[in-house]
XYZ file of C-alpha atoms in Angstrom:
427
model
C 0.000 0.000 0.000
C 2.711 2.472 -0.899
C 0.106 4.877 -2.263
C -1.117 5.438 1.264
C 2.370 6.071 2.451
C 3.200 8.494 -0.347
C -0.048 10.420 0.040
C 0.318 10.982 3.752
C 4.003 11.058 4.570
C 4.587 14.735 3.852
C 1.212 16.181 4.840
C -0.635 16.548 8.087
C -4.338 17.077 7.404
C -5.670 19.405 10.041
C -9.290 20.125 10.981
C -10.042 21.242 7.437
C -10.507 17.573 6.576
C -8.995 14.114 6.729
C -7.923 13.366 3.208
C -6.432 9.992 4.120
C -9.485 8.489 5.803
C -10.525 6.447 2.771
C -6.985 5.157 2.252
C -6.765 4.062 5.878
C -10.151 2.336 5.681
C -9.067 0.445 2.568
C -5.791 -0.495 4.205
C -7.561 -1.856 7.296
C -9.860 -3.897 5.053
C -6.764 -5.330 3.403
C -5.165 -6.112 6.762
C -8.265 -7.941 7.918
C -7.104 -10.962 5.939
C -3.345 -10.435 6.314
C -2.725 -9.847 10.026
C -0.077 -12.477 10.691
C 3.258 -10.994 11.680
C 1.952 -7.441 11.362
C 2.316 -4.796 14.079
C 1.079 -1.249 14.555
C 2.434 1.754 16.411
C 0.223 4.686 17.386
C 2.006 7.938 18.332
C -0.210 10.463 20.132
C 1.430 13.805 19.387
C -1.882 15.517 20.198
C -1.393 14.656 23.882
C 1.831 16.655 24.132
C 1.958 20.148 25.595
C 1.046 22.861 23.029
C 4.619 24.157 23.140
C 5.773 20.756 21.844
C 3.253 20.567 19.001
C 4.526 23.303 16.736
C 4.997 22.485 13.071
C 8.741 21.911 13.334
C 8.149 19.426 16.170
C 5.679 17.494 14.025
C 8.078 17.403 11.080
C 10.933 16.253 13.287
C 8.794 13.471 14.756
C 7.740 12.182 11.336
C 11.281 12.423 9.972
C 12.521 10.023 12.659
C 10.552 7.269 10.912
C 11.522 8.403 7.414
C 13.988 5.590 6.680
C 11.510 2.763 7.250
C 8.770 4.721 5.462
C 10.815 5.526 2.357
C 12.134 1.976 2.123
C 8.512 0.723 2.063
C 9.046 -1.202 5.307
C 6.222 0.660 7.050
C 2.900 2.218 6.061
C 2.359 5.708 7.506
C -0.990 7.422 8.132
C -1.168 10.954 9.492
C -4.321 11.997 11.336
C -5.894 15.481 11.427
C -4.932 16.066 15.076
C -1.198 15.410 14.402
C -1.289 11.805 15.710
C -0.085 9.087 13.367
C -0.273 5.347 12.828
C 2.392 3.071 11.381
C 1.918 -0.521 10.236
C 4.891 -2.824 9.705
C 6.153 -6.402 9.724
C 7.669 -8.108 12.747
C 11.111 -8.222 11.095
C 11.557 -4.434 11.355
C 10.358 -4.187 14.950
C 13.893 -3.430 16.129
C 14.127 -0.442 13.792
C 10.735 0.793 14.944
C 11.630 0.446 18.622
C 14.809 2.433 18.004
C 12.807 5.141 16.228
C 10.256 5.184 19.053
C 13.054 5.667 21.589
C 14.356 8.619 19.568
C 10.939 10.254 19.394
C 10.538 9.877 23.162
C 13.942 11.516 23.592
C 12.859 14.345 21.275
C 10.010 15.198 23.665
C 11.694 14.121 26.878
C 10.832 17.384 28.645
C 7.099 16.892 28.128
C 5.148 15.598 31.167
C 3.588 12.959 28.921
C 6.961 11.207 28.565
C 7.778 11.362 32.276
C 7.359 7.814 33.528
C 6.538 4.446 32.009
C 2.764 4.792 32.408
C 2.665 8.205 30.779
C 4.986 7.209 27.932
C 2.632 4.327 27.082
C -0.085 6.932 26.498
C 2.260 8.585 23.999
C 3.394 5.502 22.046
C 1.094 2.472 21.904
C 2.070 -0.846 20.337
C -0.336 -3.360 18.821
C 0.073 -6.901 17.532
C -2.539 -7.215 14.799
C -2.840 -10.964 15.352
C -4.580 -10.275 18.666
C -5.206 -6.509 18.770
C -6.787 -5.902 15.371
C -10.201 -5.019 16.827
C -8.541 -2.603 19.265
C -6.902 -0.783 16.371
C -10.248 -0.563 14.552
C -11.819 0.941 17.693
C -8.904 3.348 18.073
C -9.351 4.614 14.517
C -13.089 5.086 15.087
C -12.410 7.069 18.270
C -9.836 9.237 16.531
C -12.215 9.923 13.661
C -14.941 10.980 16.105
C -12.580 13.327 17.947
C -11.351 14.885 14.724
C -14.900 15.396 13.443
C -15.887 17.067 16.721
C -12.814 19.290 16.644
C -13.510 20.316 13.063
C -17.081 21.283 13.936
C -16.041 23.200 17.041
C -13.453 25.148 15.116
C -16.153 26.448 12.755
C -15.603 28.817 9.878
C -15.378 28.098 6.195
C -12.722 25.981 4.557
C -11.560 29.118 2.752
C -11.117 30.986 6.041
C -9.144 28.110 7.538
C -6.992 27.931 4.409
C -6.296 31.660 4.706
C -5.193 31.292 8.332
C -3.028 28.312 7.404
C -1.415 30.243 4.563
C -0.576 33.174 6.847
C 0.794 30.791 9.465
C 2.992 29.010 6.941
C 4.267 32.279 5.455
C 6.569 32.641 8.455
C 8.093 29.174 8.161
C 11.689 28.931 6.959
C 11.787 27.703 3.361
C 14.711 26.564 1.179
C 14.410 29.834 -0.768
C 14.656 31.932 2.376
C 17.513 29.779 3.617
C 19.396 30.446 0.380
C 18.790 34.180 0.793
C 19.985 34.029 4.385
C 23.144 32.157 3.396
C 23.998 34.890 0.902
C 23.329 37.616 3.470
C 25.475 35.885 6.068
C 28.396 35.878 3.655
C 28.383 39.689 3.818
C 27.276 40.141 7.432
C 29.576 40.731 10.390
C 28.435 37.820 12.537
C 30.220 39.255 15.574
C 27.224 41.576 15.978
C 25.103 38.531 16.780
C 27.519 36.733 19.100
C 26.428 36.434 22.724
C 28.560 35.281 25.667
C 27.125 33.118 28.448
C 29.568 32.312 31.222
C 29.964 28.998 33.036
C 30.823 29.814 36.632
C 31.742 28.089 39.849
C 29.495 29.252 42.680
C 30.326 27.760 46.075
C 28.946 28.998 49.402
C 30.719 32.215 50.417
C 33.551 31.996 47.896
C 33.826 34.596 45.112
C 32.190 33.591 41.834
C 34.814 32.154 39.483
C 34.346 32.082 35.706
C 35.581 28.905 34.005
C 34.805 29.894 30.429
C 32.375 31.908 28.343
C 30.165 30.140 25.807
C 29.949 32.017 22.496
C 26.665 31.516 20.659
C 24.887 33.065 17.702
C 21.698 34.854 18.773
C 19.242 33.290 16.347
C 16.446 35.679 17.348
C 18.549 38.802 16.755
C 19.886 37.429 13.489
C 16.394 36.612 12.218
C 14.950 40.001 13.182
C 17.765 41.738 11.291
C 18.178 39.586 8.195
C 14.785 37.845 7.797
C 12.285 39.636 10.052
C 9.152 37.640 10.797
C 10.644 34.278 9.794
C 11.051 31.574 12.431
C 14.472 30.142 11.637
C 13.773 27.114 13.834
C 10.453 26.269 12.174
C 11.981 23.573 9.960
C 14.453 21.500 12.022
C 16.271 20.116 8.982
C 16.786 23.479 7.301
C 17.822 24.925 10.657
C 20.316 22.091 11.081
C 21.829 23.050 7.734
C 21.906 26.658 8.938
C 23.821 25.710 12.093
C 26.581 24.306 9.903
C 26.846 27.768 8.331
C 26.993 29.269 11.827
C 29.830 26.842 12.581
C 31.872 28.013 9.607
C 31.302 31.679 10.391
C 32.239 31.146 14.034
C 35.483 29.434 13.016
C 36.267 32.308 10.653
C 35.689 34.773 13.477
C 37.937 32.900 15.913
C 40.696 32.666 13.310
C 41.090 36.456 13.174
C 44.476 37.522 14.608
C 42.991 40.011 17.082
C 40.604 37.372 18.447
C 43.403 34.822 18.710
C 45.369 37.214 20.909
C 42.815 36.780 23.693
C 43.746 34.412 26.508
C 40.242 34.053 27.961
C 38.735 30.562 27.942
C 35.756 30.155 25.652
C 33.431 27.429 24.422
C 31.816 27.130 21.008
C 28.971 24.937 19.785
C 29.854 22.824 16.771
C 28.240 20.018 14.838
C 30.193 16.775 14.813
C 30.243 16.991 11.014
C 31.970 20.379 11.280
C 34.609 18.995 13.612
C 35.423 16.358 10.974
C 35.334 18.780 8.038
C 38.026 20.354 5.870
C 36.937 23.770 7.179
C 37.897 22.783 10.717
C 41.242 21.395 9.563
C 41.943 24.708 7.825
C 40.948 26.600 10.966
C 43.155 24.311 13.023
C 46.225 24.923 10.862
C 45.916 28.687 11.272
C 45.136 28.739 14.985
C 47.828 29.722 17.458
C 48.905 26.559 19.292
C 48.501 28.237 22.673
C 44.903 29.158 21.849
C 43.764 25.534 21.496
C 44.039 24.881 25.212
C 41.618 27.724 25.922
C 38.772 26.421 23.739
C 36.028 24.045 24.862
C 34.045 22.463 22.013
C 30.408 21.767 22.889
C 28.729 18.862 21.104
C 25.049 17.913 21.236
C 24.021 14.777 23.093
C 21.444 13.921 20.434
C 24.220 13.817 17.810
C 26.061 11.280 19.960
C 22.963 9.078 20.106
C 22.646 9.414 16.347
C 26.231 8.434 15.459
C 28.438 7.320 18.334
C 31.361 6.321 16.119
C 31.510 9.757 14.494
C 31.458 11.381 17.933
C 34.285 9.193 19.246
C 36.399 9.947 16.174
C 35.745 13.688 16.435
C 36.323 13.894 20.184
C 39.568 11.897 20.033
C 40.877 14.182 17.309
C 39.864 17.358 19.158
C 41.353 16.286 22.474
C 44.570 15.173 20.796
C 44.922 18.747 19.511
C 44.440 20.257 22.965
C 40.750 21.181 22.914
C 38.349 20.208 25.677
C 34.968 18.595 25.005
C 31.629 19.371 26.626
C 28.428 17.419 25.972
C 25.290 19.555 26.158
C 21.577 19.236 25.458
C 20.808 16.885 28.350
C 17.982 17.146 30.884
C 17.490 15.567 34.293
C 15.684 12.702 32.540
C 18.511 11.941 30.108
C 21.575 12.895 32.159
C 22.071 9.319 33.344
C 22.214 7.869 29.830
C 25.792 8.933 29.109
C 29.087 8.142 30.801
C 31.282 11.230 30.577
C 34.564 9.419 31.146
C 33.871 6.637 28.645
C 32.970 9.300 26.092
C 36.261 11.123 26.754
C 34.402 14.340 27.548
C 35.656 16.994 29.941
C 32.269 18.443 30.885
C 28.642 17.353 30.937
C 25.959 20.042 30.755
C 22.390 19.480 31.951
C 19.595 22.006 31.396
C 17.582 22.948 34.471
C 13.819 22.573 33.976
C 11.029 23.703 36.270
C 9.637 20.208 36.784
C 12.689 19.424 38.924
C 10.803 21.170 41.724
C 8.180 18.404 41.519
C 9.079 15.479 43.743
C 11.801 17.714 45.132
C 13.544 15.257 47.462
C 13.841 12.500 44.871
C 14.975 14.973 42.215
C 17.626 16.416 44.542
C 18.989 12.976 45.378
C 19.137 11.932 41.732
C 20.768 15.176 40.601
C 23.305 14.922 43.426
C 24.168 11.321 42.539
C 24.670 12.072 38.841
C 26.728 15.196 39.579
C 29.017 13.217 41.893
C 29.368 10.396 39.366
C 30.473 12.746 36.609
C 32.568 14.915 38.946
C 31.473 18.107 40.693
C 34.080 20.079 38.759
C 32.867 18.569 35.471
C 29.081 18.761 35.839
C 27.346 21.964 34.659
C 23.745 22.893 35.476
C 22.633 25.288 32.735
C 19.626 27.523 32.059
C 19.627 28.881 35.598
C 17.057 31.659 35.282
C 16.077 32.218 38.930
C 17.545 32.301 42.409
C 15.407 29.259 43.267
C 17.000 27.250 40.445
C 20.500 28.151 41.655
C 19.589 27.233 45.235
C 18.182 23.890 44.054
C 21.406 23.038 42.256
C 23.543 24.034 45.223
C 21.479 21.866 47.565
C 22.309 18.956 45.250
C 25.999 19.800 45.575
C 26.370 21.230 42.061
C 29.173 23.784 41.734
C 29.137 24.835 38.078
C 26.262 26.920 36.726
C 25.238 28.830 33.609
C 22.247 31.026 32.809
C 20.779 34.509 32.957
C 20.607 34.473 36.754
C 24.304 33.608 36.867
C 25.082 36.624 34.676
C 23.023 38.802 37.025
C 24.818 37.321 40.031
C 28.208 38.228 38.543
C 27.063 41.789 37.936
C 25.573 42.084 41.420
C 28.678 40.630 43.058
C 30.828 43.200 41.307
C 28.560 45.868 42.792
C 28.467 44.197 46.208
C 24.769 43.305 45.900
C 24.769 39.533 45.323
C 22.805 37.718 48.042
C 23.865 34.064 47.905
C 21.220 31.374 48.207
C 21.396 29.639 51.557
C 22.848 26.144 51.296
C 20.846 24.326 53.921
C 22.743 21.057 53.730
C 25.468 19.124 52.017
C 24.618 15.939 50.135
C 27.143 13.193 50.348
């Protein structure tokens, strides 16, 4: 039934209508006599928080299954409410389980993924030998919900199409990406560089800066070069754009006046950039003494995607004197990686507000992971409030990064920084 797959892979029919309903009905009729060895996976994107259901999230979720879809190993049906169904043979179950794990990681910060019971509400597995009737009931329920939602939304199809057109007009397209690439070639990217310091904050000791992370302000860049366009709206085009950011950042750091600086910095790079000819060229022109002052930050999700490439890149970088930091982790994923086995110097975990829920258990877990990786190697990032800093300190964390940390540095310099009270030490 490749026609069903081709018709629905690239489109998500919203409340304006479910164009794939007939195809799905025909496919289920076909499966009624060919259930043996067939499985189904239902992914309930509609149950995620609204902030995790933007168009680029939906595209990223579908793309995770793209290999098995394009190789005709799975049939894909997208539903009007952003949920989708996949049907496949038992022999590709391993591939599907791997893809399902990736999609759970993609939305790991959503409450729906927090815990085994909740995650089962997000991804549901069916064996058609025994669960065929359950799948039929599921489809009927989904159809009823979508019909109700379409009626509640109201308005003409033309009005909905107009709203959809306006909404899509702000999505990054290949044409806009090409225009942006050309503009970047003539733009001084230093105007969009922001510095976020990683600092050691311990009890009554003065705040000590370890290094400053240099990042491109995507929001400022977009408002200047392509106002009104969400550069992150298409994750795959944005990924391509980050590789351009990498090259521009390397060009900036290669300037003689920048190389003269002795301050420690960190830069975010793609693993592909670290293994590229552009990085080798940068490396040849960099002052040898400067290498020891640069920390290269690599994304955890890239490590999950290609461990061998990461190991090759990190070994090369460390052999040349650079340090490695792994970022993009949360309290739910921080235990999945072993910093020492990955030859990384730092591990960075983003603070999220749900750490305050189940406070005692969260403190104990954070403290244990921080100790395992090393208190001088574990960074708690995205510290936006005094309460977040205090939480990390109660867990024994010493290294922090975030807007509140920047404010604390400024206030300390003016004698106005009130340190959070560390009520206890966790051992």
